[in-house]
Amino acid sequence: MKKTAWILTLGLSLCGHAFAQNFDDYFVDKTLRLDYIFTGNADKQDICLDELSSLPQWAGRHTHLSELPLAGNGEITVKDKATGKVIYRTSFSSLFQEWLGEKEAKVLTRGFENTFLVPYPKQPAEITVTLKDAYQKPCATLTHEVNPKDILIHQRGTGNLTPHRYLWKGGSSEKCIDVAIMAEGYSAKDEALFYKDAEIACESLFEHEPFKKLKDRFNIVAVFSESKDSGVSIPRNNEWKTTAVSSHFDTFYSDRYLTTRSVKAIHNWLAGIPYEHIIILANTDTYGGGGIYNSYTLTTAHHSMFRPVVVHEFGHSFGGLADEYAYDEAPSPLYPYSVEPWEPNITTLVHFENKWKDMVEPGTPIPTKPQTDEKLIYTKIGVYEGGGYTKKGIYRPTTECRMKINEAPVFCPVCQRSLERTIRFYTE
C-alpha cells in the first residue's frame, strides 16, 4: 500500500541505455520466477527460498537493468556469479512488512508468500533479497545461487494457458509495460461479466494522466482465472468463498482492506502470459481494495467507487505512491518522522529537496493552508500537512488528489510527474 525517492539523473539514464544494449550478454528471453517466504515477527525477520520456476518469455524492461525506479521497502539484486557484476535490480514492498507494524506482530510469528520476476540468466547467478525496516535499514537478507541449467527449476506456462484476451495492445512486450487484469470470485457463469469489468478498469486507467498520453507504452490483457464460487470472502460476515486467489476483506482487521496472501496462486494463473504488473478484480459490491508496490492491485469491481479505486490502488502497486489521507494524530509505525519516506508524494521534510520542492513556488508557507477554490485543490502545489495515515508531521503536495479521495478526478501534478518518470524508466 505504499512507496519512493526518484533521483534519476541524465547520467543514470545514459548508463541505463548503454547497459540495455547488453541485455543479450547476460540473459535469454525467458523469466526466472522467484518464490520466497518472508517470515518473522516485530523483533526478527527471515527470508526463505521456496521455489524457482521458468516462464517462456521475459516481459520486463530491457533498459536501466541495474537501476531502480523507486527505493521500495525491499530489493532484489542479481549478479553474474563469475564476475560479480550487478546485472539486474528491482524493488518492492510486501504485505509482510505492513503486518510488522500491526500489534499482532509483537506476539506472533507468521509467514507470507512473495513472488518476483527477473530475466533468466545465461550463466550461474547470485541473487540477494533484502528487506528494509521502517527506518530504511536492512532487517533481513538472503543470498543464494541460481544455476540456469538446474533440472529442478519448474517449467511453467508452456501449455494450458488461462483463457485471456487483450483489451489494449500498444506494442511488443519488449517495448511496452504488460499489465494483466485477473478475475477473482468470478465463476464460469460470470465470464462475460469479468471481461466487461476488465474493460471498465482499462478505460478508467487511461482516463488519467499520465497513462492517457502514454497509452501506447502499455499492453493490457484480461485473464479469466475462474473461481468455484461467485463473490469473495468477507470474514466479518462469516462469508468464506472458494476463489481463484483466496482473497478476503478485513486484512489486519480493517473492514475495507482487501488482499490475498496466496501470491503463488496469482502467478500460477498468469504463467505463460506476458505480464509485469497485476490488477485483480473482485466480483463483489462490498467497498474495498489494496495495492502493494510491485506486487498487485486488488479491488472490488461492483461498488459505485470502482473506477476511482482501481486507479488509486494501481497508483500504489505500479507507481509506488503513498496514501495521502490521514486519520490518526499519532505517527504511523510505517513512517517515522526522522526518516524521509521513499514514496514520492509524501514527505517528513527530512530530505524535501528529493521530493517536489522544485515544484513549490518560493515563499510558500509550510505547512500550506488548504485550498478551497475548486480550481486549485487538485493543482496548487504546496506542503499540506496530513498524509501517510498521520495528521501531523507528514505532508502531501496538494489539498486533494486521486491518492487522497475518491472524488478527485485526477492525480496531482506531483503524482503525475512521478508516474510519468516510472513509465519512462520502464520503456526508454
Short mmCIF file of C-alpha atoms in Angstrom, two decimals:
data_model
loop_
_atom_site.label_atom_id
_atom_site.label_comp_id
_atom_site.label_asym_id
_atom_site.label_seq_id
_atom_site.Cartn_x
_atom_site.Cartn_y
_atom_site.Cartn_z
CA MET A 1 0.00 0.00 0.00
CA LYS A 2 2.94 2.39 -0.15
CA LYS A 3 6.40 3.74 -1.77
CA THR A 4 9.58 6.46 -3.31
CA ALA A 5 12.69 8.58 -3.87
CA TRP A 6 13.04 9.48 -7.52
CA ILE A 7 16.54 10.61 -8.36
CA LEU A 8 17.22 9.68 -11.96
CA THR A 9 19.91 11.90 -13.40
CA LEU A 10 20.90 12.18 -17.02
CA GLY A 11 23.96 10.15 -16.17
CA LEU A 12 21.89 7.27 -14.85
CA SER A 13 19.65 7.48 -17.88
CA LEU A 14 22.59 7.29 -20.25
CA CYS A 15 24.05 4.44 -18.22
CA GLY A 16 20.74 2.60 -18.45
CA HIS A 17 20.61 3.00 -22.23
CA ALA A 18 24.18 1.78 -22.56
CA PHE A 19 23.52 -1.26 -20.43
CA ALA A 20 20.31 -2.03 -22.32
CA GLN A 21 22.42 -2.91 -25.35
CA ASN A 22 23.97 -5.73 -23.31
CA PHE A 23 20.76 -7.49 -22.24
CA ASP A 24 21.57 -10.44 -24.51
CA ASP A 25 25.04 -10.77 -22.99
CA TYR A 26 23.60 -11.89 -19.66
CA PHE A 27 20.02 -13.04 -20.25
CA VAL A 28 17.86 -15.15 -22.52
CA ASP A 29 14.29 -14.26 -23.45
CA LYS A 30 12.73 -16.11 -20.52
CA THR A 31 11.64 -15.25 -16.99
CA LEU A 32 13.05 -16.64 -13.76
CA ARG A 33 10.26 -16.67 -11.19
CA LEU A 34 11.46 -16.46 -7.60
CA ASP A 35 9.14 -17.67 -4.82
CA TYR A 36 10.08 -16.75 -1.25
CA ILE A 37 8.55 -16.95 2.19
CA PHE A 38 9.03 -13.84 4.33
CA THR A 39 8.69 -14.90 7.93
CA GLY A 40 9.14 -13.49 11.41
CA ASN A 41 7.69 -11.01 13.86
CA ALA A 42 8.27 -7.46 15.05
CA ASP A 43 11.64 -8.42 16.55
CA LYS A 44 13.19 -10.68 13.92
CA GLN A 45 12.59 -11.33 10.22
CA ASP A 46 13.89 -14.01 7.87
CA ILE A 47 13.70 -14.86 4.17
CA CYS A 48 13.36 -18.43 2.90
CA LEU A 49 13.66 -19.60 -0.70
CA ASP A 50 10.59 -21.62 -1.65
CA GLU A 51 10.77 -22.48 -5.36
CA LEU A 52 12.30 -21.45 -8.69
CA SER A 53 10.34 -21.53 -11.94
CA SER A 54 10.94 -20.57 -15.56
CA LEU A 55 8.44 -18.82 -17.81
CA PRO A 56 8.78 -18.91 -21.61
CA GLN A 57 9.17 -15.16 -22.20
CA TRP A 58 10.61 -12.07 -20.48
CA ALA A 59 8.02 -9.29 -20.44
CA GLY A 60 10.00 -6.86 -18.30
CA ARG A 61 12.29 -3.98 -19.09
CA HIS A 62 15.36 -4.21 -21.32
CA THR A 63 16.83 -0.89 -20.16
CA HIS A 64 18.03 0.51 -16.82
CA LEU A 65 18.65 -3.09 -15.79
CA SER A 66 20.97 -2.31 -12.89
CA GLU A 67 18.98 0.71 -11.64
CA LEU A 68 15.85 1.13 -9.52
CA PRO A 69 12.87 3.32 -10.39
CA LEU A 70 11.98 3.66 -6.69
CA ALA A 71 13.62 2.50 -3.47
CA GLY A 72 10.74 0.41 -2.14
CA ASN A 73 10.76 -1.48 1.14
CA GLY A 74 12.87 -4.28 -0.30
CA GLU A 75 15.24 -5.04 -3.13
CA ILE A 76 16.41 -7.91 -5.30
CA THR A 77 19.88 -7.81 -6.83
CA VAL A 78 21.08 -10.26 -9.47
CA LYS A 79 24.83 -10.62 -10.02
CA ASP A 80 26.74 -12.58 -12.60
CA LYS A 81 28.47 -15.21 -10.45
CA ALA A 82 31.69 -15.31 -12.47
CA THR A 83 32.36 -11.56 -12.46
CA GLY A 84 30.32 -10.26 -9.52
CA LYS A 85 28.78 -7.66 -11.82
CA VAL A 86 25.28 -6.43 -10.97
CA ILE A 87 23.16 -7.34 -13.99
CA TYR A 88 19.63 -6.65 -12.69
CA ARG A 89 17.87 -4.96 -9.78
CA THR A 90 14.26 -4.49 -8.80
CA SER A 91 12.46 -3.11 -5.74
CA PHE A 92 9.23 -4.00 -3.99
CA SER A 93 7.05 -3.76 -0.91
CA SER A 94 5.16 -6.58 0.78
CA LEU A 95 2.13 -7.32 2.90
CA PHE A 96 4.50 -8.94 5.39
CA GLN A 97 6.26 -5.64 6.00
CA GLU A 98 2.94 -3.88 6.56
CA TRP A 99 1.96 -6.59 9.02
CA LEU A 100 5.13 -5.95 11.03
CA GLY A 101 3.58 -2.62 12.07
CA GLU A 102 0.49 -4.38 13.48
CA LYS A 103 0.07 -5.26 17.16
CA GLU A 104 -0.19 -8.95 16.25
CA ALA A 105 3.43 -8.94 15.05
CA LYS A 106 4.57 -8.26 18.61
CA VAL A 107 3.16 -11.56 19.88
CA LEU A 108 3.04 -13.87 16.85
CA THR A 109 5.34 -15.18 14.12
CA ARG A 110 3.87 -15.51 10.63
CA GLY A 111 5.00 -16.37 7.11
CA PHE A 112 3.90 -14.64 3.88
CA GLU A 113 4.30 -15.76 0.26
CA ASN A 114 6.11 -13.42 -2.11
CA THR A 115 6.90 -13.88 -5.80
CA PHE A 116 9.21 -11.83 -8.01
CA LEU A 117 10.18 -11.97 -11.67
CA VAL A 118 13.68 -11.39 -13.05
CA PRO A 119 15.15 -12.04 -16.51
CA TYR A 120 16.52 -15.56 -16.95
CA PRO A 121 20.33 -15.57 -16.68
CA LYS A 122 22.50 -17.31 -19.25
CA GLN A 123 25.14 -18.24 -16.70
CA PRO A 124 25.07 -19.03 -12.96
CA ALA A 125 23.90 -16.03 -10.97
CA GLU A 126 23.91 -14.85 -7.37
CA ILE A 127 20.64 -13.40 -6.13
CA THR A 128 20.29 -11.29 -2.98
CA VAL A 129 16.93 -10.40 -1.44
CA THR A 130 16.89 -7.63 1.15
CA LEU A 131 14.06 -6.41 3.38
CA LYS A 132 14.20 -2.98 4.98
CA ASP A 133 12.56 -1.75 8.17
CA ALA A 134 10.63 1.47 8.67
CA TYR A 135 13.94 3.30 9.10
CA GLN A 136 15.07 2.01 5.69
CA LYS A 137 17.75 -0.15 7.28
CA PRO A 138 18.22 -3.79 6.16
CA CYS A 139 16.44 -6.12 8.57
CA ALA A 140 16.70 -9.41 6.68
CA THR A 141 18.73 -10.66 3.75
CA LEU A 142 19.16 -13.87 1.80
CA THR A 143 21.76 -14.63 -0.86
CA HIS A 144 21.52 -17.77 -2.97
CA GLU A 145 22.87 -19.04 -6.25
CA VAL A 146 20.88 -20.00 -9.33
CA ASN A 147 22.20 -22.39 -11.94
CA PRO A 148 20.06 -21.76 -15.03
CA LYS A 149 20.57 -25.39 -16.09
CA ASP A 150 19.20 -26.77 -12.81
CA ILE A 151 16.72 -29.52 -13.71
CA LEU A 152 14.60 -28.69 -10.64
CA ILE A 153 13.67 -25.24 -11.93
CA HIS A 154 9.97 -25.75 -12.60
CA GLN A 155 8.99 -25.04 -16.21
CA ARG A 156 5.66 -23.25 -16.24
CA GLY A 157 3.48 -21.61 -18.87
CA THR A 158 4.32 -23.90 -21.78
CA GLY A 159 0.76 -25.15 -22.26
CA ASN A 160 -2.83 -24.99 -20.99
CA LEU A 161 -2.75 -21.22 -20.52
CA THR A 162 -5.51 -19.49 -18.61
CA PRO A 163 -8.13 -18.05 -21.02
CA HIS A 164 -7.30 -14.44 -21.84
CA ARG A 165 -7.86 -11.65 -24.32
CA TYR A 166 -6.09 -8.37 -24.97
CA LEU A 167 -8.03 -5.20 -24.19
CA TRP A 168 -5.31 -2.88 -25.44
CA LYS A 169 -2.02 -3.55 -27.20
CA GLY A 170 0.41 -0.69 -27.59
CA GLY A 171 3.23 -2.82 -28.99
CA SER A 172 5.59 -5.67 -28.24
CA SER A 173 6.30 -6.81 -24.67
CA GLU A 174 9.89 -5.70 -25.12
CA LYS A 175 8.78 -2.12 -25.77
CA CYS A 176 5.69 -1.88 -23.53
CA ILE A 177 4.60 -2.37 -19.93
CA ASP A 178 2.45 -5.51 -19.70
CA VAL A 179 -0.46 -5.29 -17.25
CA ALA A 180 -2.61 -8.35 -16.51
CA ILE A 181 -6.15 -7.87 -15.18
CA MET A 182 -7.24 -11.04 -13.35
CA ALA A 183 -10.60 -12.40 -12.25
CA GLU A 184 -11.26 -13.15 -8.57
CA GLY A 185 -14.59 -14.54 -7.43
CA TYR A 186 -15.95 -14.95 -10.96
CA SER A 187 -17.35 -18.44 -11.57
CA ALA A 188 -17.85 -19.98 -15.01
CA LYS A 189 -21.18 -18.22 -15.44
CA ASP A 190 -19.52 -14.86 -14.72
CA GLU A 191 -17.02 -14.90 -17.59
CA ALA A 192 -18.76 -12.26 -19.71
CA LEU A 193 -19.21 -10.09 -16.63
CA PHE A 194 -15.49 -10.28 -15.88
CA TYR A 195 -14.44 -9.14 -19.33
CA LYS A 196 -16.90 -6.24 -19.07
CA ASP A 197 -15.44 -5.25 -15.69
CA ALA A 198 -11.90 -5.55 -17.04
CA GLU A 199 -12.81 -3.18 -19.88
CA ILE A 200 -14.04 -0.66 -17.31
CA ALA A 201 -10.79 -0.95 -15.34
CA CYS A 202 -8.78 -0.43 -18.52
CA GLU A 203 -10.86 2.59 -19.53
CA SER A 204 -10.57 4.10 -16.05
CA LEU A 205 -6.79 3.85 -16.05
CA PHE A 206 -6.41 5.53 -19.42
CA GLU A 207 -8.75 8.36 -18.43
CA HIS A 208 -6.00 9.56 -16.08
CA GLU A 209 -2.78 11.32 -16.94
CA PRO A 210 -0.03 10.38 -17.50
CA PHE A 211 -1.44 6.97 -18.53
CA LYS A 212 -3.64 8.67 -21.12
CA LYS A 213 -0.85 10.38 -23.05
CA LEU A 214 1.47 7.38 -22.70
CA LYS A 215 -1.17 4.77 -23.55
CA ASP A 216 0.91 3.34 -26.40
CA ARG A 217 3.52 2.21 -23.86
CA PHE A 218 1.13 -0.32 -22.31
CA ASN A 219 -0.38 -3.69 -23.12
CA ILE A 220 -3.46 -4.69 -21.12
CA VAL A 221 -4.56 -8.33 -21.05
CA ALA A 222 -7.66 -9.67 -19.26
CA VAL A 223 -7.14 -13.13 -17.74
CA PHE A 224 -10.17 -15.20 -16.76
CA SER A 225 -8.94 -17.02 -13.67
CA GLU A 226 -12.13 -18.92 -12.91
CA SER A 227 -13.33 -19.39 -9.33
CA LYS A 228 -15.51 -22.16 -7.95
CA ASP A 229 -17.68 -19.64 -6.13
CA SER A 230 -19.02 -16.24 -7.10
CA GLY A 231 -18.03 -13.42 -4.77
CA VAL A 232 -15.15 -13.11 -2.32
CA SER A 233 -14.69 -13.83 1.36
CA ILE A 234 -15.90 -11.35 3.98
CA PRO A 235 -14.75 -12.76 7.35
CA ARG A 236 -16.69 -10.27 9.49
CA ASN A 237 -19.89 -11.63 7.94
CA ASN A 238 -18.70 -15.23 8.28
CA GLU A 239 -18.69 -15.48 4.48
CA TRP A 240 -15.93 -17.69 3.09
CA LYS A 241 -15.67 -18.43 -0.63
CA THR A 242 -13.53 -20.77 -2.71
CA THR A 243 -11.92 -18.41 -5.20
CA ALA A 244 -9.00 -18.25 -7.62
CA VAL A 245 -6.58 -16.47 -5.29
CA SER A 246 -8.36 -16.79 -1.92
CA SER A 247 -8.72 -13.05 -1.32
CA HIS A 248 -10.64 -11.62 1.61
CA PHE A 249 -11.65 -8.37 3.26
CA ASP A 250 -10.75 -7.50 6.87
CA THR A 251 -7.00 -7.77 6.34
CA PHE A 252 -5.37 -6.76 9.64
CA TYR A 253 -8.98 -6.42 10.94
CA SER A 254 -9.56 -3.41 8.70
CA ASP A 255 -13.01 -3.77 7.10
CA ARG A 256 -12.15 -2.44 3.65
CA TYR A 257 -8.62 -3.79 3.28
CA LEU A 258 -9.00 -6.45 0.57
CA THR A 259 -5.87 -8.56 -0.05
CA THR A 260 -4.63 -12.07 -0.71
CA ARG A 261 -1.73 -13.96 0.81
CA SER A 262 -1.90 -16.62 -1.93
CA VAL A 263 0.66 -14.86 -4.10
CA LYS A 264 1.93 -18.03 -5.77
CA ALA A 265 -1.60 -18.77 -6.97
CA ILE A 266 -1.71 -15.37 -8.69
CA HIS A 267 1.42 -16.14 -10.66
CA ASN A 268 0.37 -19.73 -11.42
CA TRP A 269 -2.75 -18.41 -13.16
CA LEU A 270 -0.66 -15.99 -15.21
CA ALA A 271 2.10 -18.41 -16.24
CA GLY A 272 2.77 -18.26 -19.97
CA ILE A 273 1.02 -14.92 -20.49
CA PRO A 274 3.35 -11.89 -20.74
CA TYR A 275 2.89 -9.75 -17.61
CA GLU A 276 4.77 -7.39 -15.32
CA HIS A 277 2.08 -5.68 -13.24
CA ILE A 278 -1.13 -7.18 -11.89
CA ILE A 279 -4.65 -5.88 -11.27
CA ILE A 280 -7.08 -8.31 -9.61
CA LEU A 281 -10.80 -7.56 -9.85
CA ALA A 282 -13.01 -8.93 -7.08
CA ASN A 283 -16.57 -9.85 -8.00
CA THR A 284 -18.29 -8.04 -5.14
CA ASP A 285 -20.11 -4.80 -4.40
CA THR A 286 -18.54 -4.51 -0.95
CA TYR A 287 -16.24 -1.49 -0.79
CA GLY A 288 -12.53 -2.13 -0.52
CA GLY A 289 -9.19 -2.75 -2.12
CA GLY A 290 -5.45 -2.83 -1.68
CA GLY A 291 -2.31 -2.10 -3.64
CA ILE A 292 1.24 -3.20 -2.85
CA TYR A 293 4.22 -1.83 -4.76
CA ASN A 294 5.42 -4.22 -7.46
CA SER A 295 3.13 -6.95 -6.10
CA TYR A 296 -0.53 -6.46 -7.06
CA THR A 297 -3.62 -4.26 -7.06
CA LEU A 298 -6.82 -5.87 -5.74
CA THR A 299 -10.12 -4.02 -5.85
CA THR A 300 -13.86 -4.54 -5.75
CA ALA A 301 -15.46 -4.34 -9.18
CA HIS A 302 -19.12 -3.66 -8.41
CA HIS A 303 -19.08 -0.82 -5.91
CA SER A 304 -20.01 2.61 -7.22
CA MET A 305 -16.42 3.75 -6.50
CA PHE A 306 -14.85 1.00 -8.64
CA ARG A 307 -13.42 3.38 -11.24
CA PRO A 308 -11.50 5.71 -8.91
CA VAL A 309 -10.46 2.94 -6.53
CA VAL A 310 -8.84 0.73 -9.19
CA VAL A 311 -6.80 3.72 -10.38
CA HIS A 312 -5.87 4.69 -6.80
CA GLU A 313 -4.69 1.18 -5.97
CA PHE A 314 -2.71 0.96 -9.21
CA GLY A 315 -1.04 4.17 -8.10
CA HIS A 316 0.29 2.11 -5.19
CA SER A 317 1.20 -1.11 -6.96
CA PHE A 318 2.63 0.35 -10.15
CA GLY A 319 3.69 3.85 -9.16
CA GLY A 320 4.79 3.36 -5.57
CA LEU A 321 2.58 6.24 -4.47
CA ALA A 322 1.61 6.60 -0.82
CA ASP A 323 -1.84 7.13 0.62
CA GLU A 324 -2.28 10.85 1.18
CA TYR A 325 -5.18 10.58 3.61
CA ALA A 326 -4.75 10.80 7.38
CA TYR A 327 -6.88 9.56 10.25
CA ASP A 328 -4.62 9.48 13.32
CA GLU A 329 -2.85 12.11 15.40
CA ALA A 330 -0.14 9.62 16.35
CA PRO A 331 2.71 8.84 13.95
CA SER A 332 2.29 5.76 11.77
CA PRO A 333 4.74 2.92 12.52
CA LEU A 334 5.35 2.84 8.77
CA TYR A 335 6.59 6.45 8.59
CA PRO A 336 8.89 7.58 11.43
CA TYR A 337 9.27 11.36 11.50
CA SER A 338 13.07 11.08 11.45
CA VAL A 339 13.10 9.33 8.06
CA GLU A 340 12.19 10.67 4.62
CA PRO A 341 9.63 8.24 3.11
CA TRP A 342 10.72 6.65 -0.14
CA GLU A 343 7.29 7.29 -1.66
CA PRO A 344 7.42 10.34 -4.00
CA ASN A 345 4.18 12.01 -2.90
CA ILE A 346 4.64 12.39 0.88
CA THR A 347 7.43 13.96 2.92
CA THR A 348 8.59 14.41 6.50
CA LEU A 349 10.75 17.31 5.22
CA VAL A 350 13.92 15.42 6.22
CA HIS A 351 15.02 15.41 2.57
CA PHE A 352 12.35 17.51 0.94
CA GLU A 353 14.83 18.51 -1.75
CA ASN A 354 14.46 14.99 -3.17
CA LYS A 355 10.69 15.34 -3.45
CA TRP A 356 8.66 18.17 -5.00
CA LYS A 357 10.49 21.18 -3.52
CA ASP A 358 11.42 22.24 -7.06
CA MET A 359 7.70 22.48 -7.90
CA VAL A 360 6.76 24.74 -4.96
CA GLU A 361 6.56 28.49 -5.54
CA PRO A 362 9.14 30.48 -3.50
CA GLY A 363 7.63 31.89 -0.32
CA THR A 364 5.00 29.17 0.02
CA PRO A 365 4.37 28.69 3.77
CA ILE A 366 4.97 25.32 5.45
CA PRO A 367 2.51 23.97 6.27
CA THR A 368 0.47 25.37 3.41
CA LYS A 369 -3.12 26.39 4.11
CA PRO A 370 -5.55 24.02 2.32
CA GLN A 371 -7.10 25.44 -0.83
CA THR A 372 -10.85 25.99 -1.06
CA ASP A 373 -11.09 27.04 -4.70
CA GLU A 374 -12.25 24.05 -6.78
CA LYS A 375 -9.79 25.08 -9.49
CA LEU A 376 -6.84 24.90 -7.09
CA ILE A 377 -7.49 22.00 -4.72
CA TYR A 378 -6.07 19.45 -7.18
CA THR A 379 -3.37 21.59 -8.78
CA LYS A 380 -1.94 24.17 -6.35
CA ILE A 381 1.32 22.62 -5.17
CA GLY A 382 2.41 23.28 -1.62
CA VAL A 383 3.29 21.43 1.56
CA TYR A 384 -0.05 20.44 3.08
CA GLU A 385 0.01 18.75 6.47
CA GLY A 386 -1.53 15.29 6.75
CA GLY A 387 -0.65 12.15 4.81
CA GLY A 388 0.62 8.62 5.20
CA TYR A 389 -2.22 7.97 7.71
CA THR A 390 -0.93 10.70 10.05
CA LYS A 391 -2.45 14.15 10.61
CA LYS A 392 0.74 15.75 11.90
CA GLY A 393 4.34 15.76 10.71
CA ILE A 394 3.80 14.23 7.26
CA TYR A 395 2.98 16.38 4.26
CA ARG A 396 1.37 15.94 0.83
CA PRO A 397 1.68 18.02 -2.37
CA THR A 398 -1.89 19.30 -2.92
CA THR A 399 -5.10 19.75 -0.97
CA GLU A 400 -6.77 16.83 -2.77
CA CYS A 401 -5.57 14.10 -5.15
CA ARG A 402 -6.55 10.70 -6.52
CA MET A 403 -4.25 9.29 -3.79
CA LYS A 404 -6.31 11.04 -1.09
CA ILE A 405 -10.00 10.96 -2.00
CA ASN A 406 -12.17 9.03 -4.45
CA GLU A 407 -13.84 12.24 -5.59
CA ALA A 408 -10.61 13.63 -7.05
CA PRO A 409 -10.81 13.43 -10.86
CA VAL A 410 -7.03 13.47 -11.35
CA PHE A 411 -3.66 12.68 -9.88
CA CYS A 412 -2.00 15.84 -8.58
CA PRO A 413 0.92 17.26 -10.61
CA VAL A 414 3.49 15.68 -8.29
CA CYS A 415 1.97 12.21 -8.63
CA GLN A 416 1.66 12.68 -12.38
CA ARG A 417 5.32 13.59 -12.68
CA SER A 418 6.40 10.59 -10.64
CA LEU A 419 4.17 8.20 -12.60
CA GLU A 420 5.49 9.54 -15.90
CA ARG A 421 9.07 9.08 -14.72
CA THR A 422 8.30 5.49 -13.77
CA ILE A 423 6.66 4.75 -17.13
CA ARG A 424 9.61 6.22 -18.99
CA PHE A 425 12.05 4.31 -16.78
CA TYR A 426 10.48 1.03 -17.90
CA THR A 427 10.17 1.94 -21.58
CA GLU A 428 13.09 4.18 -22.57
#
